[in-house]
Short mmCIF file of C-alpha atoms in Angstrom, two decimals:
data_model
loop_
_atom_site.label_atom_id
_atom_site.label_comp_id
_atom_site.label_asym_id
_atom_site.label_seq_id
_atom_site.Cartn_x
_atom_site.Cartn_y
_atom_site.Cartn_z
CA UNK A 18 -30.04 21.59 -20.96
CA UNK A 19 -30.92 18.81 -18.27
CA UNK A 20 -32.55 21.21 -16.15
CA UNK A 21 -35.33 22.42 -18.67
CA UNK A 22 -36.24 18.89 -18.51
CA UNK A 23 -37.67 17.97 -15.21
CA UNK A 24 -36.99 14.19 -13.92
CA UNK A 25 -40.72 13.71 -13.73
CA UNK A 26 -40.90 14.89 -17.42
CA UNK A 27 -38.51 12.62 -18.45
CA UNK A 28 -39.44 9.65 -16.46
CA UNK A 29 -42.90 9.78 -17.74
CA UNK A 30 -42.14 10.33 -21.40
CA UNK A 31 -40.13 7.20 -21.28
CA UNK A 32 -41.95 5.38 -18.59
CA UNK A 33 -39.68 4.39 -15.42
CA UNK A 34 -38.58 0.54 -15.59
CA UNK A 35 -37.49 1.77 -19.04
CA UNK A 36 -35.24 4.62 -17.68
CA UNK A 37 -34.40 2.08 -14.48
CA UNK A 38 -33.03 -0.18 -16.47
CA UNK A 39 -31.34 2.74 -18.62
CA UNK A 40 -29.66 4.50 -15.50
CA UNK A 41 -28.68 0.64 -14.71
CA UNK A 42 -26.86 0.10 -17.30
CA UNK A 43 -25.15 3.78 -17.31
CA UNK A 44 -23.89 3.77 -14.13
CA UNK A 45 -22.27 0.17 -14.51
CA UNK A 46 -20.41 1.39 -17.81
CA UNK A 47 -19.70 4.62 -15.36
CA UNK A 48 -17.55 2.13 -12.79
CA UNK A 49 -16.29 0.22 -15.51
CA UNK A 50 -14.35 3.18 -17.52
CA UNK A 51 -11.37 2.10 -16.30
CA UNK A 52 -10.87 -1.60 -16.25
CA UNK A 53 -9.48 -3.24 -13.33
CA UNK A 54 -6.43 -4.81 -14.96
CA UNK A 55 -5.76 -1.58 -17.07
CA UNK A 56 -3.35 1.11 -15.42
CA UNK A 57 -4.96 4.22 -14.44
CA UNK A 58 -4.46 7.29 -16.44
CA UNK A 59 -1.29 9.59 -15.60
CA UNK A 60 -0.82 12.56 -17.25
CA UNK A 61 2.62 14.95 -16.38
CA UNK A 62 2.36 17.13 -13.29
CA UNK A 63 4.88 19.34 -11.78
CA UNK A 64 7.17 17.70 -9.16
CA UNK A 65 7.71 20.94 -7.68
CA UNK A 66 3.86 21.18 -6.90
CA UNK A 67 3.70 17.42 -5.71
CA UNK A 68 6.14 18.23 -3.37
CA UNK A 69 4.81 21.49 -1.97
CA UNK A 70 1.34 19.41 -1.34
CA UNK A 71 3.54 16.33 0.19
CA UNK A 72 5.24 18.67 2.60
CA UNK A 73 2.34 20.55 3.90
CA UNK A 74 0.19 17.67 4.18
CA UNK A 75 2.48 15.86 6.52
CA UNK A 76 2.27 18.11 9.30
CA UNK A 77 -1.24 16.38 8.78
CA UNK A 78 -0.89 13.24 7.84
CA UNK A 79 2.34 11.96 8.07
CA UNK A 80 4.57 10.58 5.73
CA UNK A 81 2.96 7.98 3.56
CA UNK A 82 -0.27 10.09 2.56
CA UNK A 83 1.41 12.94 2.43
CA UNK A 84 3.88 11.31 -0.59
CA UNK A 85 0.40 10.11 -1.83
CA UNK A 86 -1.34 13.42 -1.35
CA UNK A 87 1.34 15.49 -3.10
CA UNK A 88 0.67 13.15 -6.15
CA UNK A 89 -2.60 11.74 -5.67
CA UNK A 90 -4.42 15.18 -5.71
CA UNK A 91 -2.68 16.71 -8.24
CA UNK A 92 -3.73 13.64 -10.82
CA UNK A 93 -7.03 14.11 -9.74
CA UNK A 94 -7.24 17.17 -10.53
CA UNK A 95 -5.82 16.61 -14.07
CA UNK A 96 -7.54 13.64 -14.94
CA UNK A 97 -9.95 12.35 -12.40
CA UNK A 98 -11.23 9.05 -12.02
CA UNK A 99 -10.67 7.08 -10.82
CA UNK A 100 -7.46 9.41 -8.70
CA UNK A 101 -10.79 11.20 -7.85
CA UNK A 102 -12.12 8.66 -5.65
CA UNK A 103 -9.12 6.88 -4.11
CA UNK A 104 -9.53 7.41 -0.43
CA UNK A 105 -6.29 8.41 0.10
CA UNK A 106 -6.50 8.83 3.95
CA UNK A 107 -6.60 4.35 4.10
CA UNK A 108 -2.47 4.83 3.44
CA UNK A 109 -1.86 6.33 6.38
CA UNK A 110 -0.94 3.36 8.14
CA UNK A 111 2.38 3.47 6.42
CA UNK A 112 3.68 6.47 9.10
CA UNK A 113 6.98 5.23 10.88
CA UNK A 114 7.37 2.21 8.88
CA UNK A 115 4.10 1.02 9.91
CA UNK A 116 2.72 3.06 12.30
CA UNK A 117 5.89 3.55 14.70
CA UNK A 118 7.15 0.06 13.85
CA UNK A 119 10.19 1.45 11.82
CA UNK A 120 10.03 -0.53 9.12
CA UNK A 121 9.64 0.72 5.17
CA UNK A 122 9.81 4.71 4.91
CA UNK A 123 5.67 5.06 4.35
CA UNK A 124 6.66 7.55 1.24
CA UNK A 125 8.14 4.56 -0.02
CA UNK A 126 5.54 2.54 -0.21
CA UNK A 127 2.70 4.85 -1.16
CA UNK A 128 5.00 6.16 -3.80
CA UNK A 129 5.35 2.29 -4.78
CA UNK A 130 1.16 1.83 -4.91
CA UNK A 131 1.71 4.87 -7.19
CA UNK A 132 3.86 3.43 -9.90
CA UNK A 133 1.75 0.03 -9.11
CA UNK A 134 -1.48 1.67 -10.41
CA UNK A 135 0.34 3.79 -13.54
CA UNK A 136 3.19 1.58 -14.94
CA UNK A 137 2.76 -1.31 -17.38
CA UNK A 138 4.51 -4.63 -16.34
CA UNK A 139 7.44 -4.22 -17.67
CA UNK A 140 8.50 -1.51 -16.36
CA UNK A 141 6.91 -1.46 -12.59
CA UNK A 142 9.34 -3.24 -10.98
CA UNK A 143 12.18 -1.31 -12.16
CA UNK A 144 10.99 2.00 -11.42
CA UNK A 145 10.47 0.68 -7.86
CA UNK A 146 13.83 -0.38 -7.49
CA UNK A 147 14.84 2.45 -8.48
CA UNK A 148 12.90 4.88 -5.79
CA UNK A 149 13.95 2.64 -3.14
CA UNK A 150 17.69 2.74 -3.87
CA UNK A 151 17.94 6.13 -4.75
CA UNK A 152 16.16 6.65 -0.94
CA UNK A 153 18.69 4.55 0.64
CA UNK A 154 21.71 6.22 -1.03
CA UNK A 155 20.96 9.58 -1.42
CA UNK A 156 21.70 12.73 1.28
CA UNK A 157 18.26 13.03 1.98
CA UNK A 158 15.89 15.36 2.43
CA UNK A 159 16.38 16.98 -0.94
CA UNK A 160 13.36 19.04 -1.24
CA UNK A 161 13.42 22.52 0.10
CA UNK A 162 9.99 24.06 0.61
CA UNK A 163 8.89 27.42 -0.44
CA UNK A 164 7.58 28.24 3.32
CA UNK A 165 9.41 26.05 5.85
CA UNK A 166 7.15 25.46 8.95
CA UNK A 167 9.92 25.23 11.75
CA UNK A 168 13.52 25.70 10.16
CA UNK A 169 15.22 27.02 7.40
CA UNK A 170 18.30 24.61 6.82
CA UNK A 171 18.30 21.16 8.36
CA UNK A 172 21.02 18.63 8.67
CA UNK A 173 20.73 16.34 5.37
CA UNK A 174 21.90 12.14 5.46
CA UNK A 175 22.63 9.23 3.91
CA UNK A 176 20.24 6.33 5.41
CA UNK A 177 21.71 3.17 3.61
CA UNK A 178 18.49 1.75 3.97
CA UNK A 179 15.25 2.14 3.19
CA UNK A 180 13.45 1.79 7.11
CA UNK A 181 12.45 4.31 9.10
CA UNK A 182 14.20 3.08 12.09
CA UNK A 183 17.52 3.78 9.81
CA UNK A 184 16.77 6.77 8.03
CA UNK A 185 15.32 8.28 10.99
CA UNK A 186 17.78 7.31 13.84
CA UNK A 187 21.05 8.17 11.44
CA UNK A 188 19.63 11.61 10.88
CA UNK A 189 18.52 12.05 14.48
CA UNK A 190 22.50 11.33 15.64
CA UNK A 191 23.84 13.55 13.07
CA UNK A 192 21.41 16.51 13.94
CA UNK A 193 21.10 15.39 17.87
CA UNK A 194 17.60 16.33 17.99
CA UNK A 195 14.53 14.04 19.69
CA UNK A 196 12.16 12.24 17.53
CA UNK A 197 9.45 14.48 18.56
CA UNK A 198 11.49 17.74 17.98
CA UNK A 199 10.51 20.80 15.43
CA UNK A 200 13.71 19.74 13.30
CA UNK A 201 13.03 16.13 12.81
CA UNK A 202 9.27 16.63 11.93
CA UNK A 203 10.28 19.26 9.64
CA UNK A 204 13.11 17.20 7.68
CA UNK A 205 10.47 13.91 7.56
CA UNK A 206 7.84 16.22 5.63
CA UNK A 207 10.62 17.67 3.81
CA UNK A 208 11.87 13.57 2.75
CA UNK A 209 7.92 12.56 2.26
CA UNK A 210 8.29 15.75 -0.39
CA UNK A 211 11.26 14.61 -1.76
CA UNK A 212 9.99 11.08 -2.72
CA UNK A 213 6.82 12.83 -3.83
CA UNK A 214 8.56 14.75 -5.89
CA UNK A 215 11.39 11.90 -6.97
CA UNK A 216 8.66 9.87 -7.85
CA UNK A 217 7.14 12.92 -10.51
CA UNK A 218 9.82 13.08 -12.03
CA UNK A 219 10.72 9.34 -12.74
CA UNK A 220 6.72 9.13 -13.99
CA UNK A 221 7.12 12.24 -15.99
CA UNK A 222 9.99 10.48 -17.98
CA UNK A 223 8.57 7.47 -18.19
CA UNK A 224 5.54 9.17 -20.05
CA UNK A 225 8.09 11.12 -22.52
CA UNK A 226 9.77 7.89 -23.78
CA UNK A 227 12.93 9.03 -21.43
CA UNK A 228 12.89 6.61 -18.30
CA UNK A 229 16.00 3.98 -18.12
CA UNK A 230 16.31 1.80 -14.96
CA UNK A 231 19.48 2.63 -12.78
CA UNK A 232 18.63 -0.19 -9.71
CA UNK A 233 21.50 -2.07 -9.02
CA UNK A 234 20.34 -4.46 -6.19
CA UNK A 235 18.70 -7.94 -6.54
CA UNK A 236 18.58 -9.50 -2.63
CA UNK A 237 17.70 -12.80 -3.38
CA UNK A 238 20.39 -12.81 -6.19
CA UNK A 239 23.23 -11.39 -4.46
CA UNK A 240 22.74 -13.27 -0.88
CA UNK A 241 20.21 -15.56 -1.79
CA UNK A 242 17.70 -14.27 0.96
CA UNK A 243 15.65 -10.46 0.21
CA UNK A 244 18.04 -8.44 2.02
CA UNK A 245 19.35 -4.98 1.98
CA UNK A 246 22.79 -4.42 0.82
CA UNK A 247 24.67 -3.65 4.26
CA UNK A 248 24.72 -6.97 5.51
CA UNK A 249 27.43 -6.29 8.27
CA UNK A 250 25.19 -3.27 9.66
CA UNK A 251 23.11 -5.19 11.44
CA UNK A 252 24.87 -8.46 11.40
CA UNK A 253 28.04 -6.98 12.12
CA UNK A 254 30.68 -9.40 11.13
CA UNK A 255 28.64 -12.36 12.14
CA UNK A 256 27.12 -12.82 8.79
CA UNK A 257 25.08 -16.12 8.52
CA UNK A 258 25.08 -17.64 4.83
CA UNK A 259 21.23 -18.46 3.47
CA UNK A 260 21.17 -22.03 3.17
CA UNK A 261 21.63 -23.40 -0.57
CA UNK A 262 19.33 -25.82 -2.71
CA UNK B 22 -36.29 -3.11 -21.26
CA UNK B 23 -34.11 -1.31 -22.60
CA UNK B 24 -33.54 -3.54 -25.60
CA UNK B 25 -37.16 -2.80 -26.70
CA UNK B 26 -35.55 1.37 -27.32
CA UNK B 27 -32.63 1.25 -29.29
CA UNK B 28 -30.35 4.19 -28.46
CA UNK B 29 -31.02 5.87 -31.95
CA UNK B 30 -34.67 6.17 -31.00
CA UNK B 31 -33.87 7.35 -27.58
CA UNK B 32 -31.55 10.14 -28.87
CA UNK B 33 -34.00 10.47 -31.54
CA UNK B 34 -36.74 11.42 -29.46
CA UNK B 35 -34.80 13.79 -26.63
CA UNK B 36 -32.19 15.22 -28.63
CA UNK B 37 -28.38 14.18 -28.19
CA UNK B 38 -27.16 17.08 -26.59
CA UNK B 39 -29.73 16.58 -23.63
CA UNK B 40 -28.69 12.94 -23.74
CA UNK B 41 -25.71 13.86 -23.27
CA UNK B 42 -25.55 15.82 -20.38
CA UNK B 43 -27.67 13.53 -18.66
CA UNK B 44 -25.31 10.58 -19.11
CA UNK B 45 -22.39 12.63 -18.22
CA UNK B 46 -24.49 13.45 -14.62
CA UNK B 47 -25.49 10.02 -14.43
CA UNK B 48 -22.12 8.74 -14.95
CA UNK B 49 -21.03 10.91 -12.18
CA UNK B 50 -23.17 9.98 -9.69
CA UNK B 51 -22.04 6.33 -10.46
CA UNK B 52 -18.53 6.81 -9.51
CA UNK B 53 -19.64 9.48 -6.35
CA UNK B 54 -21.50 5.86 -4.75
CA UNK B 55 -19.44 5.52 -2.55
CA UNK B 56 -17.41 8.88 -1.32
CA UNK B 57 -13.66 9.23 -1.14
CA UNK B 58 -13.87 9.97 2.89
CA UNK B 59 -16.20 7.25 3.79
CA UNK B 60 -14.91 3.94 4.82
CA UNK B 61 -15.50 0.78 1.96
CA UNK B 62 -18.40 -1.65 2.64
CA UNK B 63 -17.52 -4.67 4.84
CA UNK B 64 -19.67 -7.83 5.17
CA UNK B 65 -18.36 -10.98 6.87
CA UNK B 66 -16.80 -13.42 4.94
CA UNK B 67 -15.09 -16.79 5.24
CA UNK B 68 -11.41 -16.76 6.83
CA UNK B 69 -10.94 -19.97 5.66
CA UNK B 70 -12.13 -19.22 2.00
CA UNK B 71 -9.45 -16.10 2.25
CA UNK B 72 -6.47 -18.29 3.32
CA UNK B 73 -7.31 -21.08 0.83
CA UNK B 74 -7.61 -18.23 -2.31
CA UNK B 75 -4.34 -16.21 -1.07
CA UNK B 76 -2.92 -19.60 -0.05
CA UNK B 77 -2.95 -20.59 -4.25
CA UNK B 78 -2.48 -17.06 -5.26
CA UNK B 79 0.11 -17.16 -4.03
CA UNK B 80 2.32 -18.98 -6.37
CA UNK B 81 1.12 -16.79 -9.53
CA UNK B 82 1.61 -13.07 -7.56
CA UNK B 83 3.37 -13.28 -4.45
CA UNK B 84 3.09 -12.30 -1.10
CA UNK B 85 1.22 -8.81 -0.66
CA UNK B 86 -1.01 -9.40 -3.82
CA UNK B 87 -2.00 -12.93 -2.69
CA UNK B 88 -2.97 -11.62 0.71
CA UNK B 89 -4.99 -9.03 -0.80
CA UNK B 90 -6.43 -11.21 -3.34
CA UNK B 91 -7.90 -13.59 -0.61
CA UNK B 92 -9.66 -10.59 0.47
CA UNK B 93 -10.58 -8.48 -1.70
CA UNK B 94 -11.92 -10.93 -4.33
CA UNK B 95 -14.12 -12.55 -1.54
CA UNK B 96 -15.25 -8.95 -0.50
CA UNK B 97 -15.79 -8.17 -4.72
CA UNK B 98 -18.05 -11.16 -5.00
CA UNK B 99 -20.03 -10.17 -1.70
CA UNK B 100 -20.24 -6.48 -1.95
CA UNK B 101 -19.18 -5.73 -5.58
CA UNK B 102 -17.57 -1.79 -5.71
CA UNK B 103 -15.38 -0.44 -5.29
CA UNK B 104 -13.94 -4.03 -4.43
CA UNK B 105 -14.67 -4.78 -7.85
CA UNK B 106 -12.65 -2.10 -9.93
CA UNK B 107 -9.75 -2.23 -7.21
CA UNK B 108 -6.47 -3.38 -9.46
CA UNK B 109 -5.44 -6.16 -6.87
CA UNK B 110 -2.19 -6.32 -9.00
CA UNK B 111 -0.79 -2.94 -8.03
CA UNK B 112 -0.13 -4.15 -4.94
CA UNK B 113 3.19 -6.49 -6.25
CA UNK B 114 5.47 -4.58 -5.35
CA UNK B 115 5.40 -5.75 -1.30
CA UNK B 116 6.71 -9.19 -1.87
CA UNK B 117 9.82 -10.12 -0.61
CA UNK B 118 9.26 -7.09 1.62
CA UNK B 119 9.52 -4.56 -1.75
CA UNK B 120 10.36 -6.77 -4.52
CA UNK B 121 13.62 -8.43 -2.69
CA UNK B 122 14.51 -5.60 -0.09
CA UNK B 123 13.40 -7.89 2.66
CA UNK B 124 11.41 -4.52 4.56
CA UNK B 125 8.09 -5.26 5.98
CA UNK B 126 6.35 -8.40 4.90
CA UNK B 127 4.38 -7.52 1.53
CA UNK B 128 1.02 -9.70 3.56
CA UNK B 129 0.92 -7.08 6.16
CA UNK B 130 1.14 -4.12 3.93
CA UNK B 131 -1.75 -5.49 2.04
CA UNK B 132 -3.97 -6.42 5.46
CA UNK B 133 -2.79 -2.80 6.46
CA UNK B 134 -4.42 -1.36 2.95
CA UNK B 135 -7.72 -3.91 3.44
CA UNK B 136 -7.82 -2.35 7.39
CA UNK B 137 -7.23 1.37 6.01
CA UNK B 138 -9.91 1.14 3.36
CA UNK B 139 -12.33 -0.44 5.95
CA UNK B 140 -12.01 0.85 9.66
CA UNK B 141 -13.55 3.60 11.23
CA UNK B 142 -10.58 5.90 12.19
CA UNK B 143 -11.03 5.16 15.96
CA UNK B 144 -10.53 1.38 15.43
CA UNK B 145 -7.87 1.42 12.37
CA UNK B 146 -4.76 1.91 13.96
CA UNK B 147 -5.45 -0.45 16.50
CA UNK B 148 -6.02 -3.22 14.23
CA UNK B 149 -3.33 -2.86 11.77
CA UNK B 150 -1.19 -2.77 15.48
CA UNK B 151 -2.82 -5.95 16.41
CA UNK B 152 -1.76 -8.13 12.72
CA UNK B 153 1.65 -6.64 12.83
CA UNK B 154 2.25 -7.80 16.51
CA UNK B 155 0.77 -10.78 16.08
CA UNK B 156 2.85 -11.78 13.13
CA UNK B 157 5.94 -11.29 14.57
CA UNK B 158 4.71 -13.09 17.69
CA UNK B 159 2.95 -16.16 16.13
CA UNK B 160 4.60 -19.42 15.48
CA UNK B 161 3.83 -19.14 11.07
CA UNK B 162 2.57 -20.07 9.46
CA UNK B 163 -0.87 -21.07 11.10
CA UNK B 164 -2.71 -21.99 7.65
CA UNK B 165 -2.75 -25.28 6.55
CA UNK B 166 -4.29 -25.42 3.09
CA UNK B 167 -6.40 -28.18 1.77
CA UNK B 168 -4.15 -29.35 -1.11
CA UNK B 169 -0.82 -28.23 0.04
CA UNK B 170 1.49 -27.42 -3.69
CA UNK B 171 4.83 -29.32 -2.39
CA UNK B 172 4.93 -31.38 0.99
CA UNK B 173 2.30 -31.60 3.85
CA UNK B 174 4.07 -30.63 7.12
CA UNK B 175 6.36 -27.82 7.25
CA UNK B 176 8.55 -26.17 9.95
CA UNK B 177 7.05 -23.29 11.74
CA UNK B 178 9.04 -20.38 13.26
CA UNK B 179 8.47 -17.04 15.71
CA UNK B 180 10.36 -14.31 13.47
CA UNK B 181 10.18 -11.64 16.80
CA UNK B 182 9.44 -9.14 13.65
CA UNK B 183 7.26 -8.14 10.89
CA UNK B 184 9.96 -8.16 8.62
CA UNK B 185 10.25 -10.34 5.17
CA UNK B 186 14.15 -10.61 5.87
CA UNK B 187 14.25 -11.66 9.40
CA UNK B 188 10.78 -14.02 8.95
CA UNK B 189 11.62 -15.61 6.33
CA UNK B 190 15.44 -15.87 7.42
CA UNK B 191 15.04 -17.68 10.66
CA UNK B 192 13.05 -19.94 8.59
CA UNK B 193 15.32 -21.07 6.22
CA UNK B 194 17.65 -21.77 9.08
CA UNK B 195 15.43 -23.25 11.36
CA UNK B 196 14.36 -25.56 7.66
CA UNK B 197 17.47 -25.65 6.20
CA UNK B 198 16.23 -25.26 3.21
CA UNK B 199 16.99 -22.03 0.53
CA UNK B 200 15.04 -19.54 -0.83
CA UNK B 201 14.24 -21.07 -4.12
CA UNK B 202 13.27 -24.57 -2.51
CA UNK B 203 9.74 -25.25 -2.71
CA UNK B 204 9.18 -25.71 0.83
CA UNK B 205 10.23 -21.77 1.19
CA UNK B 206 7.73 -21.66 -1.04
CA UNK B 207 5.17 -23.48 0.08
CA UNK B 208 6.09 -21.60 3.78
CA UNK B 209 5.58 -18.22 2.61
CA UNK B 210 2.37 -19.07 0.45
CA UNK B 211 0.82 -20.32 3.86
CA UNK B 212 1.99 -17.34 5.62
CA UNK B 213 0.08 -14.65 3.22
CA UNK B 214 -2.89 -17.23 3.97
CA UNK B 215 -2.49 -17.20 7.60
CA UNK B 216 -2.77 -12.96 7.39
CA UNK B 217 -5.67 -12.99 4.83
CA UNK B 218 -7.22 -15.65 7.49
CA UNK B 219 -6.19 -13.51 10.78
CA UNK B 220 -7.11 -10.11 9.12
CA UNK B 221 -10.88 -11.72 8.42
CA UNK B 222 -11.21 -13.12 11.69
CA UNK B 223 -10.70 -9.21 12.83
CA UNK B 224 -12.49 -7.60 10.35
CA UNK B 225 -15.06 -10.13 11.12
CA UNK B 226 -15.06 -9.42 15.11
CA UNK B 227 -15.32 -5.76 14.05
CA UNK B 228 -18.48 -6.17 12.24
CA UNK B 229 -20.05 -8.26 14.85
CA UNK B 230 -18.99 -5.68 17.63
CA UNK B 231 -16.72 -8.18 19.47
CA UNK B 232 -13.43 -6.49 18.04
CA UNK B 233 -10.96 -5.88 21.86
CA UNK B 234 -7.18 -4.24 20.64
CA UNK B 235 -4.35 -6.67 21.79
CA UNK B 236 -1.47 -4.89 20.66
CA UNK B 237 1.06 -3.27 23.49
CA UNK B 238 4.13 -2.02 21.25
CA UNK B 239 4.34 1.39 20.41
CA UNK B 240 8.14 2.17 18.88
CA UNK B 241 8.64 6.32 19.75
CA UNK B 242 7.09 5.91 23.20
CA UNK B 243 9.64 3.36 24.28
CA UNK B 244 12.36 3.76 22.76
CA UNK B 245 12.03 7.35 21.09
CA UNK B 246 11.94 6.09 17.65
CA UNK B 247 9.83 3.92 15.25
CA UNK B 248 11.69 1.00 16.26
CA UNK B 249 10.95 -3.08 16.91
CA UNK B 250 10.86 -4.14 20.17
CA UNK B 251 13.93 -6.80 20.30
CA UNK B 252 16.69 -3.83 20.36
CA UNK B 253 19.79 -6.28 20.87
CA UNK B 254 18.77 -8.57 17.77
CA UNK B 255 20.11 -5.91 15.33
CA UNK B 256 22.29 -3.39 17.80
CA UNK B 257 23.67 -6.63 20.05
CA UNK B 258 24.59 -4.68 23.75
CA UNK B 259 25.43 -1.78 21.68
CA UNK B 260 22.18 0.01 21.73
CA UNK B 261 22.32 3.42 20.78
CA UNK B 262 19.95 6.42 23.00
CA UNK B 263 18.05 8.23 20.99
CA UNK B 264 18.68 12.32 21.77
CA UNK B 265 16.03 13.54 24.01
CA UNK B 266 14.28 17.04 23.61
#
């Protein structure tokens, strides 16, 4: 219908500070359709799928927009804005915990901002908890893709922790392969998938009423510093005690 | 204007169903302003306005959405969207390096996100390379607010890392005071300041073409692995080799 009525037409039935002023006015209520304090819209998508787009987009990307990717794309494509706009490429900083720094898995934290744009307030934090423990204590990767690029079966391993440096240099002993080896790019876009896809599926029962918290670890509670739970790994028996108020 | 034409008349007089698909193009092209691929407007702002706004944040949202909220709410005011819409309070989740995990400081995860929205690919990695290296090198916090919450002078440390855990640990030693003690508090509110105030004084050099890289770390080509670059801090003389290809 807009097309059998010309712009010029239109603009000078209505005359054009009218129609300024108009288009003003639409395009402000346009931005504001989702409000900045609301959550943005989620609506279930397959974790299979997410994953599939996580582990392809790696070879890319790397690991923290390809986790976003896998999930990111798929909600815009179901609902849109404002998924639709998100420039997803400004994650990819989070590659090897911070661009080779080894710090948080960058599937981790994109699948965090995630979960930080969907989930109300009450139930953010947990779900978040959850991802990251469930990282640090499960055999990991998890996700098998439909068309591997490199290998078929890979070594799988249990980080303890949540940084790169861990979860990357534990499975690099236990497989013996080089950071820059086939193998080890292959299982990191296989983990990226498998957080992509974790992360689906802890969103998908959140939105059918089925979601319970299972995060066990409070840092600041246990050792009164934010911590991970393996003190002696890194401390080895030379644990220092957080000073007390 | 527009309050001379109430919308009855306007749909009166064009038909609703043209109306219609006029608003929803118009709506569209709203939310298109600025495309997912292109980098989000910068204009200068004030590093010390950043520092003081993330500096008081602080104490309501934490870490990584103080830092961001320093920031962004300057940039909002300056350059309106997509600063505007952006929900600053997604971004939670990095204090105490992921809610208590004690990974990488929630301030830098946020400057990262501010950096990956903004830069140019060519100059983005760089940058966010430069803030983490200089936050691990730096005696923090450098900001000293104008009405400091709980005491005037504080301790300052060198944590030798990006991470919450070690940062903020060596602090509390060096203080002697505990996590919950308002001086802890007080420290790390200064520290998200001091990264909103160092990430502007970038982002500002950027913009005015000064902008030189001063970062000399890179993880996998030293070590072969995302890693930080004190080894023996975590490993002691044990230092594992990383397989080679």
């Amino acid at each position: 219908m807009f097309n059998l009525l010309s712009r010029r037409e239109f603009l000078g039935g209505l005359g054009a500070l009218t129609v300024g002023v108009l288009l003003s006015n639409l395009v402000r209520e346009g931005e504001a359709k989702v409000k900045k304090a609301e959550p943005w819209p989620y609506v279930k998508i397959d974790p299979k799928k997410a994953g599939e787009l996580a582990y392809n987009a790696w070879f890319e990307v790397y690991c923290a927009q390809a986790t976003a990717t896998g999930i990111m794309e798929l909600l815009a494509d179901k609902v849109g804005e404002p998924w639709a706009s998100f420039p997803i490429h400004a994650l990819k900083f989070g590659m090897g915990g911070m661009l080779g720094w080894g710090m948080t898995c960058g599937s981790i934290v994109t699948a965090s901002l995630v979960m930080g744009l969907v989930l109300p307030k009450e139930t953010v934090n947990d779900m978040i908890l959850d991802i990251v423990e469930w990282y640090a204590e499960t055999s990991l990767p998890t996700f098998v893709p439909d068309k591997p690029k490199f290998v078929k079966d890979l070594p799988k391993t249990v980080a303890n922790s949540p940084l790169c440096h861990i979860s990357v240099g534990k499975w690099m002993k236990t497989a013996n392969k080089a950071f820059n080896s086939p193998e080890r790019r292959d299982r990191c876009a296989r983990v990226a998938a498998s957080v992509a896809y974790r992360t689906v599926q802890l969103l998908n029962a959140w939105k059918d009423g089925t979601y319970k918290p299972t995060n066990t670890w409070n840092g600041p509670a246990a050792v009164g510093i934010p911590a991970q739970q393996n003190c002696n790994e890194c401390h080895g028996t030379n644990i220092p005690t957080a000073p007390k108020s």
